[in-house]
Amino acid sequence: MDPRERDAKLQKQQQQKALLDRAFDRVIGSQLDKLKNSQQKHTAQDEEEYQQQLAMEREAASKRKVKKINKKHQEFVKSTGLSGQVVALMTQRDDDVSHDSDDDDNKRRKRSTKKNKKKRKRHST
């Protein structure tokens, strides 16, 4: 191959490569700029929403009622290493616990009667 032809071919390839690189930079560069701008706006909005959410959660936490336990239960907490809230939950009145189990029993009864009614309908037809 003639050196002049080879140089002309290399120069043509370099020009094509440079043209493709510029086109790539224009297309991808514009998309990257758009993405960066949208991210910056988005992160500022997210930061503001996050700060508001934290403030609301702090306010809600400060309004919560704290369960109080007596000295006997405090000693129990120290001796067992359990949380005070766990001890308070364990020492609630028995009425609350039995009431919860009654609700569960009623739910079970309702479910079983519904199932029986469905079975009766299937068998009667």
Tab-separated table of C-alpha atoms in Angstrom:
chain	number	residue	atom	x	y	z
A	1	MET	CA	0.000	0.000	0.000
A	2	ASP	CA	1.212	3.433	-0.903
A	3	PRO	CA	2.111	5.594	2.135
A	4	ARG	CA	0.012	8.457	0.788
A	5	GLU	CA	-3.047	6.195	0.493
A	6	ARG	CA	-2.420	4.832	3.968
A	7	ASP	CA	-2.101	8.365	5.422
A	8	ALA	CA	-5.285	9.434	3.608
A	9	LYS	CA	-7.131	6.359	4.949
A	10	LEU	CA	-5.918	6.995	8.540
A	11	GLN	CA	-6.867	10.652	8.273
A	12	LYS	CA	-10.361	9.711	7.025
A	13	GLN	CA	-10.779	7.222	9.901
A	14	GLN	CA	-9.672	9.859	12.432
A	15	GLN	CA	-12.156	12.345	10.999
A	16	GLN	CA	-14.966	9.783	11.217
A	17	LYS	CA	-13.978	8.901	14.764
A	18	ALA	CA	-13.858	12.577	15.765
A	19	LEU	CA	-17.282	13.148	14.184
A	20	LEU	CA	-18.763	10.182	16.061
A	21	ASP	CA	-17.144	11.304	19.331
A	22	ARG	CA	-18.646	14.795	19.010
A	23	ALA	CA	-22.087	13.354	18.240
A	24	PHE	CA	-21.812	10.999	21.189
A	25	ASP	CA	-20.726	13.834	23.501
A	26	ARG	CA	-23.625	16.020	22.359
A	27	VAL	CA	-26.257	13.333	22.864
A	28	ILE	CA	-24.955	11.782	26.054
A	29	GLY	CA	-23.715	15.078	27.470
A	30	SER	CA	-27.125	16.707	27.151
A	31	GLN	CA	-28.801	13.700	28.778
A	32	LEU	CA	-26.286	13.728	31.633
A	33	ASP	CA	-26.837	17.457	32.190
A	34	LYS	CA	-30.595	16.942	32.338
A	35	LEU	CA	-30.137	14.084	34.799
A	36	LYS	CA	-27.831	16.116	37.039
A	37	ASN	CA	-30.215	19.068	37.107
A	38	SER	CA	-33.218	16.894	37.886
A	39	GLN	CA	-31.286	15.102	40.641
A	40	GLN	CA	-30.252	18.349	42.286
A	41	LYS	CA	-33.824	19.639	42.300
A	42	HIS	CA	-35.119	16.288	43.408
A	43	THR	CA	-32.667	15.954	46.277
A	44	ALA	CA	-33.519	19.413	47.586
A	45	GLN	CA	-37.211	18.505	47.612
A	46	ASP	CA	-36.475	15.144	49.184
A	47	GLU	CA	-34.370	16.761	51.883
A	48	GLU	CA	-37.162	19.188	52.740
A	49	GLU	CA	-39.768	16.405	52.872
A	50	TYR	CA	-37.459	14.290	54.996
A	51	GLN	CA	-36.935	17.128	57.479
A	52	GLN	CA	-40.696	17.655	57.735
A	53	GLN	CA	-41.273	13.948	58.260
A	54	LEU	CA	-38.666	13.844	61.029
A	55	ALA	CA	-40.269	16.817	62.742
A	56	MET	CA	-43.682	15.149	62.608
A	57	GLU	CA	-42.286	11.885	63.992
A	58	ARG	CA	-40.526	13.719	66.822
A	59	GLU	CA	-43.735	15.527	67.705
A	60	ALA	CA	-45.730	12.285	67.652
A	61	ALA	CA	-43.131	10.563	69.826
A	62	SER	CA	-43.237	13.368	72.370
A	63	LYS	CA	-47.034	13.075	72.645
A	64	ARG	CA	-47.023	9.333	73.353
A	65	LYS	CA	-48.136	8.172	76.744
A	66	VAL	CA	-45.464	6.468	78.785
A	67	LYS	CA	-46.554	3.471	80.820
A	68	LYS	CA	-45.687	3.934	84.471
A	69	ILE	CA	-44.597	1.035	86.629
A	70	ASN	CA	-44.410	0.847	90.407
A	71	LYS	CA	-41.317	0.224	92.537
A	72	LYS	CA	-41.910	-3.511	92.744
A	73	HIS	CA	-41.960	-3.738	88.967
A	74	GLN	CA	-38.893	-1.493	88.689
A	75	GLU	CA	-36.984	-3.946	90.859
A	76	PHE	CA	-38.218	-6.750	88.633
A	77	VAL	CA	-36.899	-4.854	85.609
A	78	LYS	CA	-33.476	-4.469	87.216
A	79	SER	CA	-33.276	-8.095	88.254
A	80	THR	CA	-34.414	-9.591	84.939
A	81	GLY	CA	-32.978	-7.118	82.464
A	82	LEU	CA	-36.296	-6.808	80.664
A	83	SER	CA	-37.525	-3.512	79.316
A	84	GLY	CA	-39.875	-1.481	81.478
A	85	GLN	CA	-42.421	-1.518	78.697
A	86	VAL	CA	-42.335	-5.310	78.594
A	87	VAL	CA	-42.912	-5.526	82.330
A	88	ALA	CA	-45.754	-3.010	82.105
A	89	LEU	CA	-47.312	-5.093	79.356
A	90	MET	CA	-46.906	-8.289	81.368
A	91	THR	CA	-48.486	-6.758	84.461
A	92	GLN	CA	-51.580	-5.324	82.782
A	93	ARG	CA	-54.905	-6.222	84.288
A	94	ASP	CA	-56.207	-9.686	83.546
A	95	ASP	CA	-59.443	-8.184	82.219
A	96	ASP	CA	-57.638	-6.856	79.163
A	97	VAL	CA	-56.087	-10.218	78.393
A	98	SER	CA	-59.302	-12.195	78.822
A	99	HIS	CA	-61.207	-9.655	76.740
A	100	ASP	CA	-58.745	-10.144	73.874
A	101	SER	CA	-59.139	-13.905	73.980
A	102	ASP	CA	-62.942	-13.513	73.991
A	103	ASP	CA	-62.682	-11.471	70.806
A	104	ASP	CA	-60.569	-14.194	69.230
A	105	ASP	CA	-63.107	-16.843	70.232
A	106	ASN	CA	-65.940	-14.811	68.723
A	107	LYS	CA	-64.003	-14.419	65.465
A	108	ARG	CA	-63.413	-18.166	65.303
A	109	ARG	CA	-67.108	-18.877	65.894
A	110	LYS	CA	-68.142	-16.456	63.152
A	111	ARG	CA	-65.699	-18.035	60.714
A	112	SER	CA	-66.884	-21.535	61.480
A	113	THR	CA	-70.560	-20.585	61.085
A	114	LYS	CA	-69.802	-18.932	57.735
A	115	LYS	CA	-68.016	-22.075	56.570
A	116	ASN	CA	-70.932	-24.233	57.690
A	117	LYS	CA	-73.405	-22.060	55.804
A	118	LYS	CA	-71.318	-22.327	52.631
A	119	LYS	CA	-71.157	-26.102	52.982
A	120	ARG	CA	-74.921	-26.309	53.460
A	121	LYS	CA	-75.519	-24.222	50.327
A	122	ARG	CA	-73.211	-26.429	48.254
A	123	HIS	CA	-74.844	-29.643	49.447
A	124	SER	CA	-78.404	-28.393	49.107
A	125	THR	CA	-78.062	-27.564	45.399
